[in-house]
mmCIF file of C-alpha atoms in Angstrom:
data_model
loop_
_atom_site.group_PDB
_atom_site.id
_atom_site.type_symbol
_atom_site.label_atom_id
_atom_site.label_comp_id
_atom_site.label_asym_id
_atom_site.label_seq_id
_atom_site.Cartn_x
_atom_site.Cartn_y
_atom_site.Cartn_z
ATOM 1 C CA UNK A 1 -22.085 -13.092 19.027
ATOM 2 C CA UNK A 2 -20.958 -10.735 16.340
ATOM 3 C CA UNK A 3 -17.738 -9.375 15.803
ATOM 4 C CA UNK A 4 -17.144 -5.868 17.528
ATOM 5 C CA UNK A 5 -15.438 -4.729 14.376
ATOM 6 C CA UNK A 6 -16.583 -6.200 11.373
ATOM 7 C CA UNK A 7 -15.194 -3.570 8.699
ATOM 8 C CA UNK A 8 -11.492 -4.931 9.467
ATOM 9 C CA UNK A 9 -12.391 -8.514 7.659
ATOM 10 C CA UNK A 10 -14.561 -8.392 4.341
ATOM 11 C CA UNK A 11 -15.970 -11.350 2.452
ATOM 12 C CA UNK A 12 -15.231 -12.129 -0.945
ATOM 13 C CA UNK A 13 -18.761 -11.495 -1.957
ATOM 14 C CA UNK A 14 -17.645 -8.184 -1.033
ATOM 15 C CA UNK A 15 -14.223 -7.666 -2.790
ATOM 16 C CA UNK A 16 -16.088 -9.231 -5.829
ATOM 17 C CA UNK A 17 -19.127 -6.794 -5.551
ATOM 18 C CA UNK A 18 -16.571 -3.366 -4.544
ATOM 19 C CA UNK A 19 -13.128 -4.086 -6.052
ATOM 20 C CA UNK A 20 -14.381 -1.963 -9.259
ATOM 21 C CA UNK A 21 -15.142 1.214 -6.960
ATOM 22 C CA UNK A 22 -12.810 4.377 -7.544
ATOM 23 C CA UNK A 23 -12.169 4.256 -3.936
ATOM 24 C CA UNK A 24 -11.289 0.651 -3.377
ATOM 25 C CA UNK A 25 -8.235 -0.169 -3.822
ATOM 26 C CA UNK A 26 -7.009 -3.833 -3.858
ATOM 27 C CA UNK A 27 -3.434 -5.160 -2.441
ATOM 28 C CA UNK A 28 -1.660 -8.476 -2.553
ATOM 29 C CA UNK A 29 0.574 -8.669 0.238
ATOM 30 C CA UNK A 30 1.901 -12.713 -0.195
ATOM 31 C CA UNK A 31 4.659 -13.498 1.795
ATOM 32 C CA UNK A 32 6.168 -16.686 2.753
ATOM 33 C CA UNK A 33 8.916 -18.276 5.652
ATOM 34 C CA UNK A 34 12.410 -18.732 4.204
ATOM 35 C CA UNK A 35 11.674 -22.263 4.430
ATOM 36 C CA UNK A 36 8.790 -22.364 2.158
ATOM 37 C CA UNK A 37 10.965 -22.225 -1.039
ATOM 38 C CA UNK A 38 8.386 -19.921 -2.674
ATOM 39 C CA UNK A 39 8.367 -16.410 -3.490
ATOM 40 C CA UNK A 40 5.572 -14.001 -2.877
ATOM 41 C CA UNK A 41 6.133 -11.949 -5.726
ATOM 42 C CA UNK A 42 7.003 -14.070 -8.299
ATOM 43 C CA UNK A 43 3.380 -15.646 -6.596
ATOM 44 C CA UNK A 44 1.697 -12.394 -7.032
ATOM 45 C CA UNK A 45 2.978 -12.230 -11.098
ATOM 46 C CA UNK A 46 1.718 -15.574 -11.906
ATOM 47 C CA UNK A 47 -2.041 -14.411 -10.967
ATOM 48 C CA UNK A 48 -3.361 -12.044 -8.153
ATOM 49 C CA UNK A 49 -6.498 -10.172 -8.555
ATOM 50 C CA UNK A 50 -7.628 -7.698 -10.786
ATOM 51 C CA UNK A 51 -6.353 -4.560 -10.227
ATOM 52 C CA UNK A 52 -4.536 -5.673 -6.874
ATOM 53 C CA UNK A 53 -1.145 -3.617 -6.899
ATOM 54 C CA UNK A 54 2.022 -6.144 -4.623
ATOM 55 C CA UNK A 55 2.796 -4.713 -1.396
ATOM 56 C CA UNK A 56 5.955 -6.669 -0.735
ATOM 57 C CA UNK A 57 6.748 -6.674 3.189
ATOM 58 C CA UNK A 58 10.249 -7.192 2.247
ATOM 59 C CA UNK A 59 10.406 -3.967 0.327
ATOM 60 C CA UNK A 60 8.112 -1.726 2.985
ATOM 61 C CA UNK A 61 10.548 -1.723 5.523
ATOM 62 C CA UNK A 62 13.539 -0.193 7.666
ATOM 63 C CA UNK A 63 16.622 -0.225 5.464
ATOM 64 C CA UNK A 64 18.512 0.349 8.357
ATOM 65 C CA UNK A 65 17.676 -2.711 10.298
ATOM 66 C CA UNK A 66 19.626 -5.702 9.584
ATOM 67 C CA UNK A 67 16.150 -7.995 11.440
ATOM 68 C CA UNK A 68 13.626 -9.169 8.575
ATOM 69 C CA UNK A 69 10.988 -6.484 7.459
ATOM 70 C CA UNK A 70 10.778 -4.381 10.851
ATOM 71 C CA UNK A 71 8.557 -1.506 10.294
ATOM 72 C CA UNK A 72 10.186 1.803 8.930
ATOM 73 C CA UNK A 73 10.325 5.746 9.256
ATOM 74 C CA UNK A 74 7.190 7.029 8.413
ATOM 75 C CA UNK A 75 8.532 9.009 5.476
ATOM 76 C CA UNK A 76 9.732 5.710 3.905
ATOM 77 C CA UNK A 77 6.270 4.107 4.258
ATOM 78 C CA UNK A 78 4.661 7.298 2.651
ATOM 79 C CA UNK A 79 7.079 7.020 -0.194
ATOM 80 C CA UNK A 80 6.371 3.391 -0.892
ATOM 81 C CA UNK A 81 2.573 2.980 -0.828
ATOM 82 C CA UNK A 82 2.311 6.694 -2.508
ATOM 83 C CA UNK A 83 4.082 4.654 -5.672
ATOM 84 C CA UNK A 84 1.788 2.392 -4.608
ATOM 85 C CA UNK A 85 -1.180 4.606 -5.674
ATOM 86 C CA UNK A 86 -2.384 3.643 -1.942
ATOM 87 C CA UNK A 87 -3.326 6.909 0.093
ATOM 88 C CA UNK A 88 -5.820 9.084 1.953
ATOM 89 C CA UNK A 89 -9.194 8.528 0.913
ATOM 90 C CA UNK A 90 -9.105 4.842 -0.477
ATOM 91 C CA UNK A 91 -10.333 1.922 0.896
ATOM 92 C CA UNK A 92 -7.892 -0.463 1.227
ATOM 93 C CA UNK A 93 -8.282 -4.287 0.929
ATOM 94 C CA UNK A 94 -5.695 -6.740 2.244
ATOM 95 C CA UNK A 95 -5.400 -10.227 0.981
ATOM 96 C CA UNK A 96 -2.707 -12.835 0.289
ATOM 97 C CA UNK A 97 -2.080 -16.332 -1.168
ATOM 98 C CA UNK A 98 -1.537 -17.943 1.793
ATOM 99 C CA UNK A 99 -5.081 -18.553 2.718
ATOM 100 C CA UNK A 100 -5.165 -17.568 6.604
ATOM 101 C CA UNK A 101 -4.099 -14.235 5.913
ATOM 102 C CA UNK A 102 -0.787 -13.616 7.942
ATOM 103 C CA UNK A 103 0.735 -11.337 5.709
ATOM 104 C CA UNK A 104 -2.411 -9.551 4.513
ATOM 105 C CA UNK A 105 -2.827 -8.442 8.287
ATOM 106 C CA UNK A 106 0.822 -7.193 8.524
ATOM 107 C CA UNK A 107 0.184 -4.631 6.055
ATOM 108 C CA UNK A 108 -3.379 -4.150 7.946
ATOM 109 C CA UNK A 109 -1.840 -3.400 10.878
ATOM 110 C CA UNK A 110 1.200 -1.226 9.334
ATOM 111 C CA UNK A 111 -1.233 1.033 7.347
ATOM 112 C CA UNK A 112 -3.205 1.713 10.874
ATOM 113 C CA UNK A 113 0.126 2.275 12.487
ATOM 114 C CA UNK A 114 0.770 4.890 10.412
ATOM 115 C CA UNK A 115 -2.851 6.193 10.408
ATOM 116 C CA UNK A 116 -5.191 5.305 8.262
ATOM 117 C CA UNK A 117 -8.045 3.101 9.442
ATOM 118 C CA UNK A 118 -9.621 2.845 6.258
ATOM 119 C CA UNK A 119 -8.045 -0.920 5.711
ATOM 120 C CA UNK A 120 -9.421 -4.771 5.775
ATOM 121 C CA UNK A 121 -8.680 -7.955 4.998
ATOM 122 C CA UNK A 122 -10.200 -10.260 3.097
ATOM 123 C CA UNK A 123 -11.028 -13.555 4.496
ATOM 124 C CA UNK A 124 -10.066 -16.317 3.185
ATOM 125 C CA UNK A 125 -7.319 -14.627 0.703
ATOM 126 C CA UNK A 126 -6.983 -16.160 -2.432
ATOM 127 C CA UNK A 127 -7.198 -19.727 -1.752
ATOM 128 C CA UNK A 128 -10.832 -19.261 -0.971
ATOM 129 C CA UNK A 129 -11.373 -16.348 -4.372
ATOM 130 C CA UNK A 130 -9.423 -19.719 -6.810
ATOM 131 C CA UNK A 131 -12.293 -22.247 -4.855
ATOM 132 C CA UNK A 132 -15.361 -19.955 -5.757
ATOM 133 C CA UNK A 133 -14.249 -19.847 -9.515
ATOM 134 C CA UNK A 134 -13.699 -16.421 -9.136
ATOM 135 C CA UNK A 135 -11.285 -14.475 -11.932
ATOM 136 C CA UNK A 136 -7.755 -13.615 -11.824
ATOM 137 C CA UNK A 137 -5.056 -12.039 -13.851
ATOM 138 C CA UNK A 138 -1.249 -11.564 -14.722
ATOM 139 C CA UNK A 139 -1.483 -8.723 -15.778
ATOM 140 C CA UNK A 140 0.132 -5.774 -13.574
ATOM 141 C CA UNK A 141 -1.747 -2.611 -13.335
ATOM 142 C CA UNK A 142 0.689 0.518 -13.345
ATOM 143 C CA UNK A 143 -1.024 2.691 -10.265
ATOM 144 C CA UNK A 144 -1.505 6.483 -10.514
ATOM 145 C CA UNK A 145 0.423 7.916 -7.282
ATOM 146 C CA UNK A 146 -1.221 8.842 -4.368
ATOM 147 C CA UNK A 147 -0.591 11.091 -1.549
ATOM 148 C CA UNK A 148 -0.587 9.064 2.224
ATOM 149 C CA UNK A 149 -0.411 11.237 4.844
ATOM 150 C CA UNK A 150 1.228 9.377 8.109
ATOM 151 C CA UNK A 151 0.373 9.757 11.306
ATOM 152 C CA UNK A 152 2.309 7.086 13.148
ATOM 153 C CA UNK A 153 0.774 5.728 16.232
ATOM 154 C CA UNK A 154 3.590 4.363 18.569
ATOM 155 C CA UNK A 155 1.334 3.011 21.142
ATOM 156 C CA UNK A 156 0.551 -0.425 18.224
ATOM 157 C CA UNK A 157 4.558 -1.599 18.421
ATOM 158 C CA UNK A 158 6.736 -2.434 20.765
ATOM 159 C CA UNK A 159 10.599 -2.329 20.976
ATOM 160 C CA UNK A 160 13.019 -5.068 22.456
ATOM 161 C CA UNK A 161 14.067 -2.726 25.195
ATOM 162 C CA UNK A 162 10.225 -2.111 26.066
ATOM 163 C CA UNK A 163 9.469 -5.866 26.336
ATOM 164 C CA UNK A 164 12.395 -6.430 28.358
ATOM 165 C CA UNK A 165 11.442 -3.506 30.640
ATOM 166 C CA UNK A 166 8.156 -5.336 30.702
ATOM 167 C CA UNK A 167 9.585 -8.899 32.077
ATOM 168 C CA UNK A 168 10.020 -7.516 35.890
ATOM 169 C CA UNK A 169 7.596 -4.697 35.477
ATOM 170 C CA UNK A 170 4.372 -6.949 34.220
ATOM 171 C CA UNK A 171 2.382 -3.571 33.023
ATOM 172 C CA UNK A 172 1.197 -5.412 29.772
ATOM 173 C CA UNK A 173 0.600 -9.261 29.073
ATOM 174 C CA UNK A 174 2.636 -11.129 26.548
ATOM 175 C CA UNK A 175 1.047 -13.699 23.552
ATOM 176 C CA UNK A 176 3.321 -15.438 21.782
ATOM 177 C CA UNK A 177 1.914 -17.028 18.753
ATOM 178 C CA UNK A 178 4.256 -19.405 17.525
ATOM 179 C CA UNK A 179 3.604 -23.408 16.953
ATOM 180 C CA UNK A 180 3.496 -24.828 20.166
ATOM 181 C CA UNK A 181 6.883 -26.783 19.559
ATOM 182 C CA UNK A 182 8.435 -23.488 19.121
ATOM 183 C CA UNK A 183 7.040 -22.086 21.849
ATOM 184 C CA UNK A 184 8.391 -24.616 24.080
ATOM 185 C CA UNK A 185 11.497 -25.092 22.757
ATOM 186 C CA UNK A 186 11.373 -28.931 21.274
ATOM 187 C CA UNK A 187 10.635 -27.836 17.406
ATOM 188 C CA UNK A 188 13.406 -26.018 15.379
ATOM 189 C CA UNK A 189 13.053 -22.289 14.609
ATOM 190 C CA UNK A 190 12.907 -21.830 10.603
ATOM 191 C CA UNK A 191 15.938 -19.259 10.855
ATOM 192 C CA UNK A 192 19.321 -20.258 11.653
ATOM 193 C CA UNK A 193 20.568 -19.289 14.183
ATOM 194 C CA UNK A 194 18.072 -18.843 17.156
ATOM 195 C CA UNK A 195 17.872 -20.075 20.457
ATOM 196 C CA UNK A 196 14.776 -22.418 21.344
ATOM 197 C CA UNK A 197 11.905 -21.362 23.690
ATOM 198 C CA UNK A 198 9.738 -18.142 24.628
ATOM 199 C CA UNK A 199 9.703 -15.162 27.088
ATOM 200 C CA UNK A 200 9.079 -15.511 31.008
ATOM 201 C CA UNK A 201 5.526 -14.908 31.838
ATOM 202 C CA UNK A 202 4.665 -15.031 27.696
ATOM 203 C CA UNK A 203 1.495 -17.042 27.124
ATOM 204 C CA UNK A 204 1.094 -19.146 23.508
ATOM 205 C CA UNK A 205 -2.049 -19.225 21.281
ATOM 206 C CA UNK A 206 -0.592 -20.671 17.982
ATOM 207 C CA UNK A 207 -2.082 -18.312 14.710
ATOM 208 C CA UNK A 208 -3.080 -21.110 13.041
ATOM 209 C CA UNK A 209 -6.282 -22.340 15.391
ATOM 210 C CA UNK A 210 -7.620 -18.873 14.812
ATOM 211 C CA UNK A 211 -8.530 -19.739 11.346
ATOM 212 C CA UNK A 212 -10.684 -22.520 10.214
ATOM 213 C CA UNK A 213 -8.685 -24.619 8.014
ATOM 214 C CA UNK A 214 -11.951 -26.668 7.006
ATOM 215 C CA UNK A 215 -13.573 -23.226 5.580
ATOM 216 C CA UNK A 216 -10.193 -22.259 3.272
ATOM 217 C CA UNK A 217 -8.721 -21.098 6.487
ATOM 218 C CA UNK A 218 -10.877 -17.865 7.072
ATOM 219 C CA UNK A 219 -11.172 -16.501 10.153
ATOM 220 C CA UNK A 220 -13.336 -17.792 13.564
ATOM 221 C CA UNK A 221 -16.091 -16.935 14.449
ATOM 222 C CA UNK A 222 -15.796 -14.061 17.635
ATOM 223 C CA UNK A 223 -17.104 -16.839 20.310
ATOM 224 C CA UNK A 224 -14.401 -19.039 18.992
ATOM 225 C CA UNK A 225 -11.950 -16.751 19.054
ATOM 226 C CA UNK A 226 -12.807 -15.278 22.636
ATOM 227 C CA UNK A 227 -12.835 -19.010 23.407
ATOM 228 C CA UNK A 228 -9.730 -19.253 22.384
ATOM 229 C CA UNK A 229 -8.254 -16.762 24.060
ATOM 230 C CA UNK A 230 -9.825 -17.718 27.265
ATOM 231 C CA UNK A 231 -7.671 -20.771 27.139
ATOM 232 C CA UNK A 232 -4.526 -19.194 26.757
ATOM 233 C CA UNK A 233 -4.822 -17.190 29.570
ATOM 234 C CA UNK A 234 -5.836 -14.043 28.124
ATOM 235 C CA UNK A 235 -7.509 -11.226 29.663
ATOM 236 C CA UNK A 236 -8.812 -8.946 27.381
ATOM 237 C CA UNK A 237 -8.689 -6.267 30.059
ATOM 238 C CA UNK A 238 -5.202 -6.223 30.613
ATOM 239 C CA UNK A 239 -2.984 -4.533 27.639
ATOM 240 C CA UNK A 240 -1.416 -6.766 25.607
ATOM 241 C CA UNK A 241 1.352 -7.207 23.255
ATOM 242 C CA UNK A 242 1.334 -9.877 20.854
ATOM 243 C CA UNK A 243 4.844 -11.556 19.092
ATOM 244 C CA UNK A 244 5.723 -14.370 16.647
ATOM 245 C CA UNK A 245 8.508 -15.229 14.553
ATOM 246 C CA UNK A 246 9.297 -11.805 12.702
ATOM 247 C CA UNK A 247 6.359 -9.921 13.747
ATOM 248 C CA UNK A 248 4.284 -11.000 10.892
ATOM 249 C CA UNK A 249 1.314 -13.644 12.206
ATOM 250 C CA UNK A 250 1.448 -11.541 15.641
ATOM 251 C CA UNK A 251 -0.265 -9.190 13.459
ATOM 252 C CA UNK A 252 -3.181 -11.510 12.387
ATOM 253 C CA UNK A 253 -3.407 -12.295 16.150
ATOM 254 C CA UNK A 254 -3.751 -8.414 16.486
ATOM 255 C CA UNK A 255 -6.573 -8.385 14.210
ATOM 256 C CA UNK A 256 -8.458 -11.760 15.710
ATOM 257 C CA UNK A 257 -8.602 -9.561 18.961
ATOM 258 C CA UNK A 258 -9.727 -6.614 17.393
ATOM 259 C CA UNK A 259 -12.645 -7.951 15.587
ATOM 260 C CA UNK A 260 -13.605 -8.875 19.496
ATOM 261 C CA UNK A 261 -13.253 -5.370 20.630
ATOM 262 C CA UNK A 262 -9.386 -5.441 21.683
ATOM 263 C CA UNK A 263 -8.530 -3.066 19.886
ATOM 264 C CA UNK A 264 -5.406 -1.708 21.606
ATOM 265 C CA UNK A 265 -2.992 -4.650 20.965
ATOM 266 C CA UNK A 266 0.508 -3.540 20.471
ATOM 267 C CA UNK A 267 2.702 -6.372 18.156
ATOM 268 C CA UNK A 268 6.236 -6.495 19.369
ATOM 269 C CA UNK A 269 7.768 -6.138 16.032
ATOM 270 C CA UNK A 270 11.803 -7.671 15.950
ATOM 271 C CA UNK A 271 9.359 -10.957 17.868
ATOM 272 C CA UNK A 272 11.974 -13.926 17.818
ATOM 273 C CA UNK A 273 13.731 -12.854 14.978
ATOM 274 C CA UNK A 274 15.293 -10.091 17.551
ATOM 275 C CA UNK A 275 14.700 -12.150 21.105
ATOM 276 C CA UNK A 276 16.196 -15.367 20.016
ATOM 277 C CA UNK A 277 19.186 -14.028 18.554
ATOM 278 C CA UNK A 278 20.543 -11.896 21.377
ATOM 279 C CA UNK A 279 22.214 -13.106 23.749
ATOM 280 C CA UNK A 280 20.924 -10.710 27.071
ATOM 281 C CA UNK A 281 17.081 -11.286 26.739
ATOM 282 C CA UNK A 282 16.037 -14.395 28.922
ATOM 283 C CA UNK A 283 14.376 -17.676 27.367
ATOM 284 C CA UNK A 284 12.678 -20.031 28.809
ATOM 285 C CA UNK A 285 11.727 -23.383 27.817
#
């Protein structure tokens, strides 16, 4: 069983054979928990690959919104990946250090929020480039700017009011893909301050078993990850929303689904971050 969408996930055969095109263009989006003690950046300046420009999540983001990197105005995300030298016509390629690819498919999914399709992932993200002896750099290139032209699709996100509306109206299914402790309530959340559990009716399908952790955590195969979703309760013919921690691995959930052939997912972007800080959205446990 193939995937549906194949050009959303590229090998690094591929990045190694294509990175050198003029209309490739290659972008490190690392990103780590609070509790991690590391630093994506300061990750990306110690060695990335050639070329590769650092699209911090951080940075890209709502100024305005006090929750961790929610998505912003379209005219800010222009701005950004314009200085970038990211725009219309390139081919962009996601990747990060983290292996599994979380943060490389945030910045997937935010660049076909705002419109352009033309984006992947690479599986296996730089732990699996270092294991194939494959070259790196420090140096930082200094991009030409590029136009981007948004065209923001607000069917992929949902709001904190929508999801709520959503709880007594059951329109669209909820995934939450948190650990399974977190999910149910009897593991700590890695940001102070938020209340344990998950949303009535929300069904869990933790990120992490849709990557093979034997294989330098790249992705599963699309039986595995219909499999998968099977057991969670998922029926791909229902809409769906997907949510996390901070709307970051619901986005690598997003793209699971879509190399199946789900391809309208929506990520609810504040995700816990938002739910389990308030104090009038209900939790369950």
């Amino acid at each position: 069983m193939p995937y549906s969408n194949p050009q959303a996930l590229v090998s690094t055969d591929w990045v190694a054979d294509h990175m050198s095109a003029p209309d490739v263009r290659i972008v490190d989006c690392t990103y780590y928990l609070p509790n991690d003690g590391r630093n994506g950046r300061e990750e990306y300046a110690k060695q990335h690959l050639d070329g590769a420009v650092f699209f911090d999540i951080d940075d890209v983001k709502d100024p305005d919104n006090p929750l961790p990197h929610m998505i912003p105005p379209a005219h800010v995300f222009s701005a950004k990946v314009r200085k970038l030298g990211l725009g219309d016509g390139n081919r962009i390629v996601c990747y990060d250090h983290n292996g599994g690819g979380m943060a490389a498919a945030r910045v997937w999914w935010m660049f076909r929020l705002f419109g352009h399709d033309d984006v992947c992932v690479m599986d296996g993200g730089l732990p699996k480039w270092l294991a194939e002896n494959r070259p790196v750099t420090d140096i930082e290139p200094n991009p030409r700017e590029r136009h981007f032209t948004p065209r923001e699709n607000h069917l992929m996100v949902r709001t904190v009011d929508q999801v709520m509306a959503n709880i007594d109206g059951k329109r669209e299914d909820v995934l939450d893909v948190r650990a399974a402790g977190r999910f149910a309530g009897t593991a700590p959340e890695p940001r102070a301050g938020m209340r344990s559990g998950h949303m009535p009716g929300a069904m869990n399908l933790p990120y992490g078993d849709l990557m093979d952790a034997g294989k330098n955590c790249t992705m599963r195969s699309a039986e595995e990850i219909k499999a998968l979703a099977d057991k969670a309760g998922v029926d791909l013919n229902r809409p769906l929303v997907t949510s996390c921690g901070s709307g970051v691995t619901a986005c690598y959930a997003a793209l699971a689904l879509y190399l199946i052939g789900k391809e309208d997912v929506a990520v609810y972007d504040g995700s816990w971050s938002e739910w389990g800080a308030r104090q009038d959205t209900p939790i369950v446990t």
